[in-house]
PDB file of C-alpha atoms and ligand atoms in Angstrom:
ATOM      1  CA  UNK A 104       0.000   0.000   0.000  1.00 66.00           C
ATOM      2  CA  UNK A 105       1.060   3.687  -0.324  1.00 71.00           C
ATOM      3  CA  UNK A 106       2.407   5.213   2.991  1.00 77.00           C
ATOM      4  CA  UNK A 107       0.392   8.158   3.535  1.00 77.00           C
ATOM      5  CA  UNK A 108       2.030  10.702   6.241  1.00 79.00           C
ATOM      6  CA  UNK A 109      -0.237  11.103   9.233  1.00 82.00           C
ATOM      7  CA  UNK A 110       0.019  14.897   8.656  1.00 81.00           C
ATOM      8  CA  UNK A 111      -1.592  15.115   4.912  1.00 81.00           C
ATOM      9  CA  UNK A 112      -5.218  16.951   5.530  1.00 76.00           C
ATOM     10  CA  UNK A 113      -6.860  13.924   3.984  1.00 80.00           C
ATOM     11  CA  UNK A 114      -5.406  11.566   6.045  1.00 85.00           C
ATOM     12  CA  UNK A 115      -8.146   9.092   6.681  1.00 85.00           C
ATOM     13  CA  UNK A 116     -10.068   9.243   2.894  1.00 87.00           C
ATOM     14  CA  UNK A 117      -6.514   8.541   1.595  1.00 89.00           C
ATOM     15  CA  UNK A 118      -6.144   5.530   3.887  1.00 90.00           C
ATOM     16  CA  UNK A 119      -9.751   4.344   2.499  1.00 94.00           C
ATOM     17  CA  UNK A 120      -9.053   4.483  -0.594  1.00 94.00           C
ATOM     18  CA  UNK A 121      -6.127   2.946  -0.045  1.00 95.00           C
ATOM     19  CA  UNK A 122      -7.503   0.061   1.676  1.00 96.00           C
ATOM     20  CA  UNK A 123     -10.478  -0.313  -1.039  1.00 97.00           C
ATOM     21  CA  UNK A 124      -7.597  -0.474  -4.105  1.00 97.00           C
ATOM     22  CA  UNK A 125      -5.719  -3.219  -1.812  1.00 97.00           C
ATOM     23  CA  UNK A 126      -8.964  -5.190  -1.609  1.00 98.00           C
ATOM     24  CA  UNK A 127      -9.097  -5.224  -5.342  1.00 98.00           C
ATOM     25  CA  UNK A 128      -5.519  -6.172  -5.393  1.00 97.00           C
ATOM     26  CA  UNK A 129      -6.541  -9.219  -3.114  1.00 97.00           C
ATOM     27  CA  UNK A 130      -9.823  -9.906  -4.885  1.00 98.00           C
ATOM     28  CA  UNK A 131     -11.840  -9.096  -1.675  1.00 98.00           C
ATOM     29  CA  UNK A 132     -13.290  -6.342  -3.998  1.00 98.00           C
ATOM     30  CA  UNK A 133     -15.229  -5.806  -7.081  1.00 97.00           C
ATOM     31  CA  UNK A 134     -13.348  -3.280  -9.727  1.00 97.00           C
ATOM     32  CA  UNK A 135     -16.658  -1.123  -9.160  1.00 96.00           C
ATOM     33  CA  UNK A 136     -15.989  -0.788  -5.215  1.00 97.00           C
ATOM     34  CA  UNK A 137     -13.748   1.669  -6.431  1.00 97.00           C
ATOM     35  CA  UNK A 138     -16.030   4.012  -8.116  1.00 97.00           C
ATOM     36  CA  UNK A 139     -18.788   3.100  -4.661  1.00 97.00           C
ATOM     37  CA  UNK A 140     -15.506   4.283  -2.446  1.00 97.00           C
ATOM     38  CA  UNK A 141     -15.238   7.359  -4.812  1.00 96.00           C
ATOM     39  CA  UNK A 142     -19.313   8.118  -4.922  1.00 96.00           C
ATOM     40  CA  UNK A 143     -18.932   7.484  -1.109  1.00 97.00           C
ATOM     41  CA  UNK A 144     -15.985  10.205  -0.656  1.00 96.00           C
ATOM     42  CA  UNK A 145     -18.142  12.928  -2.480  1.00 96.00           C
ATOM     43  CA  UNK A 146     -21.415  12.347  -0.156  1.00 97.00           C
ATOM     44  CA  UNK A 147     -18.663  12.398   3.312  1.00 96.00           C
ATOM     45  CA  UNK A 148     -17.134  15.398   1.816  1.00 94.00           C
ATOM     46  CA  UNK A 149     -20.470  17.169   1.846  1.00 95.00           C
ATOM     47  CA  UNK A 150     -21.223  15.645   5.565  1.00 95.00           C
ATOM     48  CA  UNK A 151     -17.904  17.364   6.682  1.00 94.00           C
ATOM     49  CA  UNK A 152     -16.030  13.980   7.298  1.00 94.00           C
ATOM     50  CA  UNK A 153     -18.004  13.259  10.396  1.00 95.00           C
ATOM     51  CA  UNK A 154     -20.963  11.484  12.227  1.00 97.00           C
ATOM     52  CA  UNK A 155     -23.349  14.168  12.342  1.00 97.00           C
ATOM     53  CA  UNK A 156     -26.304  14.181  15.315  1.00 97.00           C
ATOM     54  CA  UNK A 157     -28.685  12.987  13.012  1.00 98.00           C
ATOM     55  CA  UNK A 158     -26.346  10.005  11.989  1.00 98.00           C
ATOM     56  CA  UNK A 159     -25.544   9.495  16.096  1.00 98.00           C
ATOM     57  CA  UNK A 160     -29.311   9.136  16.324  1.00 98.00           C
ATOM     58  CA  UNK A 161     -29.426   6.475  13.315  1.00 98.00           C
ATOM     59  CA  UNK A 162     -26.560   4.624  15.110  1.00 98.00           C
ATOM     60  CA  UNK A 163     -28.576   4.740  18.451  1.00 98.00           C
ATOM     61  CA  UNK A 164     -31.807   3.274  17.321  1.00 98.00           C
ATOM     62  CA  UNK A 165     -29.875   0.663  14.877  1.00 98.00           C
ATOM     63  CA  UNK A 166     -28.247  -0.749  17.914  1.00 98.00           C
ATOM     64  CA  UNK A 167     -31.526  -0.867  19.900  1.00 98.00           C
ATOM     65  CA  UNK A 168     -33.274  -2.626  17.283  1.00 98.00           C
ATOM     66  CA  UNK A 169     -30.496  -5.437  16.498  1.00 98.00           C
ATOM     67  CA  UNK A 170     -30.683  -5.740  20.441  1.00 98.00           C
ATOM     68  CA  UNK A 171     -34.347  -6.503  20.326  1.00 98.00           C
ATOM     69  CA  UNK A 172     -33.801  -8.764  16.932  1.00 98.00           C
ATOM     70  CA  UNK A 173     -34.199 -12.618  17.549  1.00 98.00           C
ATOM     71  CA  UNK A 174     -32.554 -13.132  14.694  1.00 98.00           C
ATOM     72  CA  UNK A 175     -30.276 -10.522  13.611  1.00 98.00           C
ATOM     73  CA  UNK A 176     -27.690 -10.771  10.892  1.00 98.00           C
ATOM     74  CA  UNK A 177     -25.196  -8.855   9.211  1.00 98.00           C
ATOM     75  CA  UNK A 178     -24.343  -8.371   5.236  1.00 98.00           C
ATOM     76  CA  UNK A 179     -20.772  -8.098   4.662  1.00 98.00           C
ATOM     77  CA  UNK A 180     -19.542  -7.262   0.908  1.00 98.00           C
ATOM     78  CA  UNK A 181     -16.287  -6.389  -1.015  1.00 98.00           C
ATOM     79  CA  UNK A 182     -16.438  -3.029   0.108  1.00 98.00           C
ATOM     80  CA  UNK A 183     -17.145  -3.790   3.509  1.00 98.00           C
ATOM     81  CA  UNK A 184     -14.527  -6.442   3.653  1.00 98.00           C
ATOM     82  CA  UNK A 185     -12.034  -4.015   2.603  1.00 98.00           C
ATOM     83  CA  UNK A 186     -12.997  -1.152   4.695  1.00 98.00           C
ATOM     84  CA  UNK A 187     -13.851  -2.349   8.198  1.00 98.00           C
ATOM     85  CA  UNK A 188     -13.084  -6.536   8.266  1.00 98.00           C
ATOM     86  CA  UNK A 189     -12.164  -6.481  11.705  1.00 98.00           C
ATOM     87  CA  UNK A 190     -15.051  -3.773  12.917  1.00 98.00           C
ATOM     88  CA  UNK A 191     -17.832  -6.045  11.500  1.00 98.00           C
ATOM     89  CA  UNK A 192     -16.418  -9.175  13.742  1.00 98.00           C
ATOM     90  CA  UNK A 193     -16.542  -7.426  17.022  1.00 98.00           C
ATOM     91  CA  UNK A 194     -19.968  -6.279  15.978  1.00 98.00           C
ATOM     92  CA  UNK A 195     -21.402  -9.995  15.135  1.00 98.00           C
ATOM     93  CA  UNK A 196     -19.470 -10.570  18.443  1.00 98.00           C
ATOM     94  CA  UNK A 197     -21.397  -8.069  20.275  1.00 98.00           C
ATOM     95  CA  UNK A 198     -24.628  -8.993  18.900  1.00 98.00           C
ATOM     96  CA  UNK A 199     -24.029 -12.673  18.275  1.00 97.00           C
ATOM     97  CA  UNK A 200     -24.756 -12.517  15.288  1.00 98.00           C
ATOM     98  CA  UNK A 201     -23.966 -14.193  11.783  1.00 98.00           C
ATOM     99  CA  UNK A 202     -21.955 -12.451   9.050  1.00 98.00           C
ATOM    100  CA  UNK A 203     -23.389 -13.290   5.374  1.00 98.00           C
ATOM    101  CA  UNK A 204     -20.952 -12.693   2.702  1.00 98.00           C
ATOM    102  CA  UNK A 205     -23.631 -11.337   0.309  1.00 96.00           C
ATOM    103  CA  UNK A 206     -22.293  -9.954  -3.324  1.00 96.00           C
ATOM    104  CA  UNK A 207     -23.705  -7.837  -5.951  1.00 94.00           C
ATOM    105  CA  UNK A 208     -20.959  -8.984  -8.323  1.00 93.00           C
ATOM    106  CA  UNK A 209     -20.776 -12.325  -7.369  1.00 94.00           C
ATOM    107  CA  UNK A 210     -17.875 -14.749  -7.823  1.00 95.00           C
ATOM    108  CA  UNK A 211     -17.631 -17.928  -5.864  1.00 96.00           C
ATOM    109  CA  UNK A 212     -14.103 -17.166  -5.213  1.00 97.00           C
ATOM    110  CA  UNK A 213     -14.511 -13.539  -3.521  1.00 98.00           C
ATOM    111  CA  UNK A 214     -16.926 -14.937  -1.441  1.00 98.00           C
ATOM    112  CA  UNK A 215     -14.325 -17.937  -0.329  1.00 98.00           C
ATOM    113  CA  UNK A 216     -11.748 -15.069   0.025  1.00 98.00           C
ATOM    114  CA  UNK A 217     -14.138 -12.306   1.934  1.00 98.00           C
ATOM    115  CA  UNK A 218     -15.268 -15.768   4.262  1.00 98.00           C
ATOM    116  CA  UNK A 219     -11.567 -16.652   5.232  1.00 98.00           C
ATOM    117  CA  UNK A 220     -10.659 -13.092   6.069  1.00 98.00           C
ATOM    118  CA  UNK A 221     -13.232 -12.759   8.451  1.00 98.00           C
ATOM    119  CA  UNK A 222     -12.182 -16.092  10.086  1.00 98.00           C
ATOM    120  CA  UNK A 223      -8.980 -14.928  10.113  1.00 98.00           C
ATOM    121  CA  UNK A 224      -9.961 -11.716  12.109  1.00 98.00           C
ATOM    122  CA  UNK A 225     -11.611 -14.488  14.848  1.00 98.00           C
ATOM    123  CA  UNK A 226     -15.281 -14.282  13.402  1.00 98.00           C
ATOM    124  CA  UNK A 227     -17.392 -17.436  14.606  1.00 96.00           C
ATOM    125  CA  UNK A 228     -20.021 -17.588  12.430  1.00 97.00           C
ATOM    126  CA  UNK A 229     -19.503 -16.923   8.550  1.00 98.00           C
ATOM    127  CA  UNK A 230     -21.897 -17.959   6.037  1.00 98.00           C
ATOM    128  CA  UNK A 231     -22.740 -17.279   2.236  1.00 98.00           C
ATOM    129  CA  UNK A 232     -20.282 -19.471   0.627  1.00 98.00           C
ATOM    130  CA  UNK A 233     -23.528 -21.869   0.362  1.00 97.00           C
ATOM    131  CA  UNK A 234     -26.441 -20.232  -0.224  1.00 97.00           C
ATOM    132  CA  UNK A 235     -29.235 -22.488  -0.153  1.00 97.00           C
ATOM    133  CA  UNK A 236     -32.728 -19.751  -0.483  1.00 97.00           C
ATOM    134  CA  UNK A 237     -33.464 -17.082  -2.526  1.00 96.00           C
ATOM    135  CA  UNK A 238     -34.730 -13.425  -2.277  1.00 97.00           C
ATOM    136  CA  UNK A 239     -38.043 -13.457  -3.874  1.00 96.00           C
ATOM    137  CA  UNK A 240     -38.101 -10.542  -6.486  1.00 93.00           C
ATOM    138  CA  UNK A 241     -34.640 -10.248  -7.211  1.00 93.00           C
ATOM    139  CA  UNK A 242     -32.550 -11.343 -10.319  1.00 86.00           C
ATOM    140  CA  UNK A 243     -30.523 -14.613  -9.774  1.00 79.00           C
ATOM    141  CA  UNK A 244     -27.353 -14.153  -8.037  1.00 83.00           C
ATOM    142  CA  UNK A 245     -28.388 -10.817  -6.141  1.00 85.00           C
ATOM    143  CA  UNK A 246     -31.157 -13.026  -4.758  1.00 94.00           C
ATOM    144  CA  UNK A 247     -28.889 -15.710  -3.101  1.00 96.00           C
ATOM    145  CA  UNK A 248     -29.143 -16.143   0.614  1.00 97.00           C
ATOM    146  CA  UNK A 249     -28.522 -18.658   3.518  1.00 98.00           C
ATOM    147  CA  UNK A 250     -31.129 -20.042   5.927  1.00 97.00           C
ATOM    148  CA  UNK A 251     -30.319 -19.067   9.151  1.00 96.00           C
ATOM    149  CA  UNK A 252     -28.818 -15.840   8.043  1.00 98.00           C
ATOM    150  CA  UNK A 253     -29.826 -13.063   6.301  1.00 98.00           C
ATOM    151  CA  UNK A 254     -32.779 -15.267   4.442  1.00 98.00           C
ATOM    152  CA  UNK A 255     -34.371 -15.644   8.081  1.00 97.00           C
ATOM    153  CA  UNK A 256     -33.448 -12.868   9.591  1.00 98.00           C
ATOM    154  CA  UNK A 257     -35.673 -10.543  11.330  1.00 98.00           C
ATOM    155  CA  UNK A 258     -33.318  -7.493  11.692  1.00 98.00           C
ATOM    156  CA  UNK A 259     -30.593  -7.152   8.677  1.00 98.00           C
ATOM    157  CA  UNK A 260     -28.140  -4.960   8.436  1.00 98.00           C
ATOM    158  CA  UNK A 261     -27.029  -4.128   5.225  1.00 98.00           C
ATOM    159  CA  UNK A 262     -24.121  -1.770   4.376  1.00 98.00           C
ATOM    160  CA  UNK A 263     -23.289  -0.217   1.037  1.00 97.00           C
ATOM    161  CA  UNK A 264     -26.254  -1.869  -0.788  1.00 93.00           C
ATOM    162  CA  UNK A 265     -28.032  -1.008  -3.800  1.00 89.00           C
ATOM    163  CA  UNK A 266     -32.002  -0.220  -3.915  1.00 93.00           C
ATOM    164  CA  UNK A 267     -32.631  -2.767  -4.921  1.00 94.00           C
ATOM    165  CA  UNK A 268     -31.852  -5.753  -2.564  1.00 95.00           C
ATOM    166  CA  UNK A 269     -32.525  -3.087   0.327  1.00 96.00           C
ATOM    167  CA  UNK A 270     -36.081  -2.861  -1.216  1.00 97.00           C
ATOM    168  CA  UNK A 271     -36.299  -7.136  -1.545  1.00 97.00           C
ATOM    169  CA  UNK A 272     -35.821  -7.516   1.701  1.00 97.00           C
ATOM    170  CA  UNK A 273     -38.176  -4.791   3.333  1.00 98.00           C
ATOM    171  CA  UNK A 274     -41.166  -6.477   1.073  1.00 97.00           C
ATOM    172  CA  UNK A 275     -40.053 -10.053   2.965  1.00 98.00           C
ATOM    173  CA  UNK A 276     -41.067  -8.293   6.093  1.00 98.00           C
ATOM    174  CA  UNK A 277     -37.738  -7.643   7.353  1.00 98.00           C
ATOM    175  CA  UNK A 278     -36.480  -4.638   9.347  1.00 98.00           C
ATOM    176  CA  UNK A 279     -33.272  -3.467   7.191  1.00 98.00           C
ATOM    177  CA  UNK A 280     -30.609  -1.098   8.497  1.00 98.00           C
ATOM    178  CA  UNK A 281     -28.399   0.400   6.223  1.00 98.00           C
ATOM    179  CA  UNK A 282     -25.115   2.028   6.299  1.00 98.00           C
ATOM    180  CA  UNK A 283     -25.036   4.773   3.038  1.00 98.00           C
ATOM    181  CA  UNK A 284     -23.582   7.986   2.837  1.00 98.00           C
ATOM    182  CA  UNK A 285     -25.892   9.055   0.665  1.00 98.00           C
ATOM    183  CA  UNK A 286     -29.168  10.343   2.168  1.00 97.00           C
ATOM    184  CA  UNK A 287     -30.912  10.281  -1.365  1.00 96.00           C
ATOM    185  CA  UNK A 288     -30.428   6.871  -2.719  1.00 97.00           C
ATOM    186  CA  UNK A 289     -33.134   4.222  -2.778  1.00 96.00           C
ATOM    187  CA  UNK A 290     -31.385   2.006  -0.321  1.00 97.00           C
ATOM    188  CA  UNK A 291     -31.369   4.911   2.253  1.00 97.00           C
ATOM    189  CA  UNK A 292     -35.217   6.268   1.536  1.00 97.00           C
ATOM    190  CA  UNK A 293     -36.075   1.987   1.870  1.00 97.00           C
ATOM    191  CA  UNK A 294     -34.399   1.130   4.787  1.00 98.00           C
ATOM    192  CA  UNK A 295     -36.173   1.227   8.297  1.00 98.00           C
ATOM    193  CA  UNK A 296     -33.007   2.535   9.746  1.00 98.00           C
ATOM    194  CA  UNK A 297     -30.575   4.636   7.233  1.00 98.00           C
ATOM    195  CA  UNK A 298     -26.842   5.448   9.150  1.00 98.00           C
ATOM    196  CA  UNK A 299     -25.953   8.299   6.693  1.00 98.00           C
ATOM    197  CA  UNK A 300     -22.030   8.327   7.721  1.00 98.00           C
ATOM    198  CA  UNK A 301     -19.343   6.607   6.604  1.00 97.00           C
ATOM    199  CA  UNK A 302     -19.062   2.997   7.510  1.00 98.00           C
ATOM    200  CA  UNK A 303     -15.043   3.223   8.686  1.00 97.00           C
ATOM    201  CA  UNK A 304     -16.954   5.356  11.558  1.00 97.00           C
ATOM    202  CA  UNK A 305     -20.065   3.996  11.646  1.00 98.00           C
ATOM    203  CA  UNK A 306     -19.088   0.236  12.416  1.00 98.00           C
ATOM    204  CA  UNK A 307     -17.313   1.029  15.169  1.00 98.00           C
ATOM    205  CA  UNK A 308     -19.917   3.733  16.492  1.00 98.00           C
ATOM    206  CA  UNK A 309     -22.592   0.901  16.447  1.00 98.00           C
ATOM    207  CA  UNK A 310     -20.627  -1.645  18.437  1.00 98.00           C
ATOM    208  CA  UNK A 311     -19.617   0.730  21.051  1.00 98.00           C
ATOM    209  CA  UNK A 312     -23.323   1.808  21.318  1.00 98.00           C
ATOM    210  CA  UNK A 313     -24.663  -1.873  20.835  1.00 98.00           C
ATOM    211  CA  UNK A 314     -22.445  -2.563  23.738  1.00 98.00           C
ATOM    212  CA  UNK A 315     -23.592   0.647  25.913  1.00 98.00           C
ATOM    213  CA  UNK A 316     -27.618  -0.713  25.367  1.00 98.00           C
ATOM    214  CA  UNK A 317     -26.824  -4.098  26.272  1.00 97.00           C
ATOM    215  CA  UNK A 318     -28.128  -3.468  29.842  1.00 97.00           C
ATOM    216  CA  UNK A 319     -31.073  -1.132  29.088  1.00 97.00           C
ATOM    217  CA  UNK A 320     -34.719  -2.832  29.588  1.00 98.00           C
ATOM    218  CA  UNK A 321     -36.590  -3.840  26.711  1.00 97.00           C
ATOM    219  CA  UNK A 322     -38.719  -1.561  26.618  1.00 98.00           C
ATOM    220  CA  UNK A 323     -36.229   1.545  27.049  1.00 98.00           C
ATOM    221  CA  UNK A 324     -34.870  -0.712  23.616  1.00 98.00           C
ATOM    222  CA  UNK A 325     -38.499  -0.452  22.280  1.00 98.00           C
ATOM    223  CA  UNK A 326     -39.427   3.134  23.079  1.00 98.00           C
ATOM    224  CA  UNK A 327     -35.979   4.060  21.167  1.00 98.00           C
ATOM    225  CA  UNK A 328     -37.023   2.261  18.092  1.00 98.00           C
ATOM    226  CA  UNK A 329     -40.762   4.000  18.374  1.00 98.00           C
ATOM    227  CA  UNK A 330     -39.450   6.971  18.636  1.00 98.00           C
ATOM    228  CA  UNK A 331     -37.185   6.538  15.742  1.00 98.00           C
ATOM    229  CA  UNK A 332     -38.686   8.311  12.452  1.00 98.00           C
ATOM    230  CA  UNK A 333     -36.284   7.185   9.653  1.00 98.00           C
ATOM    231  CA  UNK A 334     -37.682  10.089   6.931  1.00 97.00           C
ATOM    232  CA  UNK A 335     -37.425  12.581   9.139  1.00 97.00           C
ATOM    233  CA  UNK A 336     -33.448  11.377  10.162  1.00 98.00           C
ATOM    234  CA  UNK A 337     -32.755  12.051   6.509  1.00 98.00           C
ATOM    235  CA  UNK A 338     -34.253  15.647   5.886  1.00 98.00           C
ATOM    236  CA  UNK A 339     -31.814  16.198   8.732  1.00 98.00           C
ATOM    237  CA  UNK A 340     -29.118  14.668   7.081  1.00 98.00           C
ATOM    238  CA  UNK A 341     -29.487  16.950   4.099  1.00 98.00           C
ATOM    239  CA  UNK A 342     -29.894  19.348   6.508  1.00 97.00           C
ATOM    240  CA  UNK A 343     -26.744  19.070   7.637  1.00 97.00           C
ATOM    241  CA  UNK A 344     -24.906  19.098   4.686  1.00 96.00           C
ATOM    242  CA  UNK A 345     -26.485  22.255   3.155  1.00 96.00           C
ATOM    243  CA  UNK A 346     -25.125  23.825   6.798  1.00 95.00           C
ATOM    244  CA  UNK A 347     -22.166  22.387   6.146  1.00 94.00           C
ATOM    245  CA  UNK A 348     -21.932  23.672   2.454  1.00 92.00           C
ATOM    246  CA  UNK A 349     -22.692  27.167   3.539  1.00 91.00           C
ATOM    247  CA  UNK A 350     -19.791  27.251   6.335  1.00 91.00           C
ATOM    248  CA  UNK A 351     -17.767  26.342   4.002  1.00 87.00           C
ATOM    249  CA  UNK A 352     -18.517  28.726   1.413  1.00 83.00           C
ATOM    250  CA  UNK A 353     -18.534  31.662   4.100  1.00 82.00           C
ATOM    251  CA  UNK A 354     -15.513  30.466   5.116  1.00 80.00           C
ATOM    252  CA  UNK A 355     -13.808  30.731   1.446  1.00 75.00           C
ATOM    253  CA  UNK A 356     -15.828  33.935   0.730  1.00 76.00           C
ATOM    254  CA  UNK A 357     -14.351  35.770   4.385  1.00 80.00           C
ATOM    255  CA  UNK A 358     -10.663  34.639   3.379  1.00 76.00           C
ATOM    256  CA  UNK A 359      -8.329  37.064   2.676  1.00 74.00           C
ATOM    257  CA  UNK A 360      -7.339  37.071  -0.743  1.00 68.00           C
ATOM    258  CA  UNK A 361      -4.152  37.100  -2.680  1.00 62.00           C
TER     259      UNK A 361
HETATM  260  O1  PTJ B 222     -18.817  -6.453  -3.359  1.00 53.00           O
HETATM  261  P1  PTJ B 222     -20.074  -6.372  -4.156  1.00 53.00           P
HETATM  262  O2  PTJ B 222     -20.014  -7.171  -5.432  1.00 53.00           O
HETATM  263  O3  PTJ B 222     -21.287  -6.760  -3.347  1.00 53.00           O
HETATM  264  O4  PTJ B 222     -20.298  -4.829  -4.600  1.00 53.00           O
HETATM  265  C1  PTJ B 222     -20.391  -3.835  -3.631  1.00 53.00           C
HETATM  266  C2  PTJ B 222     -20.672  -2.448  -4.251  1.00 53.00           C
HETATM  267  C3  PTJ B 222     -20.454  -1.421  -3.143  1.00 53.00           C
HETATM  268  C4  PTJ B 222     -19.700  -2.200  -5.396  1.00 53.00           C
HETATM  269  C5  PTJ B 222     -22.113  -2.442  -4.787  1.00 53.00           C
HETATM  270  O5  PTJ B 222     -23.011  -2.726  -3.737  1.00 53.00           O
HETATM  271  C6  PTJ B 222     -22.444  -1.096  -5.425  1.00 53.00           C
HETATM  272  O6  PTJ B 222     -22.362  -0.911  -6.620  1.00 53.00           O
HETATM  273  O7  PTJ B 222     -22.812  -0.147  -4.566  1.00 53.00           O
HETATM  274  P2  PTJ B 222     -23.185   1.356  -4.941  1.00 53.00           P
HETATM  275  O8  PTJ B 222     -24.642   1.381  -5.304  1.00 53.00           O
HETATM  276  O9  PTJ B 222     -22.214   1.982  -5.883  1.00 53.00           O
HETATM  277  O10 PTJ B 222     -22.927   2.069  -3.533  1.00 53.00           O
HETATM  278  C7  PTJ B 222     -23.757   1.857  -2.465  1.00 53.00           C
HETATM  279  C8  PTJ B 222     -23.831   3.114  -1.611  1.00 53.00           C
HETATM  280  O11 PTJ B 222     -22.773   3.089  -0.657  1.00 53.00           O
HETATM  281  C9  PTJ B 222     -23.741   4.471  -2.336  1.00 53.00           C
HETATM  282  O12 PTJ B 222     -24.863   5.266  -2.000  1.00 53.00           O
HETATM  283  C10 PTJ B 222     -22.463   5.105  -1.769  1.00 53.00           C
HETATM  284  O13 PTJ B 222     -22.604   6.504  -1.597  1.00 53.00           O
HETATM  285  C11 PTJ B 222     -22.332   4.419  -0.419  1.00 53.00           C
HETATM  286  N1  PTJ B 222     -20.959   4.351   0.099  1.00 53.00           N
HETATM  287  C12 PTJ B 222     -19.811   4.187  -0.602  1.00 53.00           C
HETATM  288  N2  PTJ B 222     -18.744   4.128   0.223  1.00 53.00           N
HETATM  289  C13 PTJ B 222     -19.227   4.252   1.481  1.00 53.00           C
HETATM  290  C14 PTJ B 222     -20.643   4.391   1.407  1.00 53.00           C
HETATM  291  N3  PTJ B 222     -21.396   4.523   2.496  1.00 53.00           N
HETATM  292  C15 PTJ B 222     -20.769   4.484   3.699  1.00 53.00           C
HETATM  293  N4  PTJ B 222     -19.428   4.356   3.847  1.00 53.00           N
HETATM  294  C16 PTJ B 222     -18.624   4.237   2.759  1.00 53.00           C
HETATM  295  N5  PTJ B 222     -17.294   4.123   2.912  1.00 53.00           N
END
């Protein structure tokens, strides 16, 4: 990988996309994780490279509800496996829950390598590699699940996913938490719990707060999740950025030019 000094200003972005071109390199990744990282980095730019209150909130009632899931499970793709491998374990681990390597581009091979790297990073329970149910409503290998993991599940979460599986699985019944940056995209207007930040913060955000809930009664879990309103979460997000936007562009406007 290319050293990147800790001083540059875009530190951390660099080190993502650094990490999503090594996934490639390792076949972890699909070639078009690179332009999802890049669509990613424009949306976080816009946020202000942060978790915003609104995306705190998100976090907050995403960890309630996988608390109160009986059978929660968690997507994991190239992208993911790339970005956060070892954040996703210690959040099955928190939740005991299953991670289902679960591919848009699917090879049988990335999912073999995607499998072994969580195992390597201590994950119990990996699944995916065979799939043995389908997503009603969804094109062949998009539609590929396990029993006993995301096919079953009754909370999934599903990070950096496209409308249309996000959409597939809210029609089975399912309560579907995403992780998108983008507050505007199908996946993030169809979840039931959208975590507009960016998942190298987000990940570990929702174990630590998964972790901080695990002693609250269920129905302090319950009257989080009521009070959740997933629409209104992204106006705010928008919201934010626009306040964002103009900050910056006071900022630029009040500098002292050459
Ligand atoms: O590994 P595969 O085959 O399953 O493919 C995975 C990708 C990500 C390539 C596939 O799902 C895809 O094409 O996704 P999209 O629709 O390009 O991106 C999904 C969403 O994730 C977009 O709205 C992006 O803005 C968002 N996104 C990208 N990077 C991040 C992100 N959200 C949070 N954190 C990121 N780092």
């Amino acid at each position: 990988m290319t050293e990147i000094p800790k001083s540059h200003p875009r530190y951390a972005s660099l080190v993502a996309r650094e990490r999503v071109a090594e996934g490639v390199r390792k076949g972890l990744t699909s070639s078009q994780g690179l332009i999802a990282q890049g669509r990613g980095e424009c949306f976080d730019y816009l946020l202000g490279e942060r978790t915003t209150p609104s995306a705190a909130a998100a976090t907050q009632a995403a960890a309630a509800m996988l608390l109160l899931a009986d059978r929660p499970a968690l997507s994991v793709n190239g992208n993911v496996a790339a970005l956060v491998p070892e954040e996703m374990v210690a959040l099955a681990c928190a939740l005991a829950a299953p991670l289902e390597v679960n591919l848009f581009h699917r090879s049988e091979e990335r999912v073999k390598r995607i499998a072994d790297l969580l195992r390597d990073y201590g994950a119990e329970r990996v699944i995916g590699e065979n799939p043995d149910a389908t997503i009603p409503g969804l094109d062949h290998a998009r539609a590929l699940a396990t029993r006993g993991g995301i096919y079953d599940a009754d909370v999934v979460l599903i990070p950096l996913e496209d409308g249309d599986r996000c959409e597939a699985l809210v029609a089975m019944g399912k309560k579907v938490i995403a992780i998108d940056l983008n507050p505007l995209s199908r996946t993030a207007r169809r979840a039931t719990v959208s975590i507009v930040d960016n998942i190298l913060r987000a990940a570990p955000n929702l174990t630590a707060q998964a972790k901080q809930l695990s002693s609250m009664r269920h129905e302090n879990l319950e009257r989080i999740v009521q009070e959740y309103d997933n629409e209104s979460m992204l106006h705010r997000a928008v919201q934010e950025m626009m306040t964002h936007l103009q900050g910056q562009f006071q900022d630029y406007h009040s500098a002292p030019k050459d």
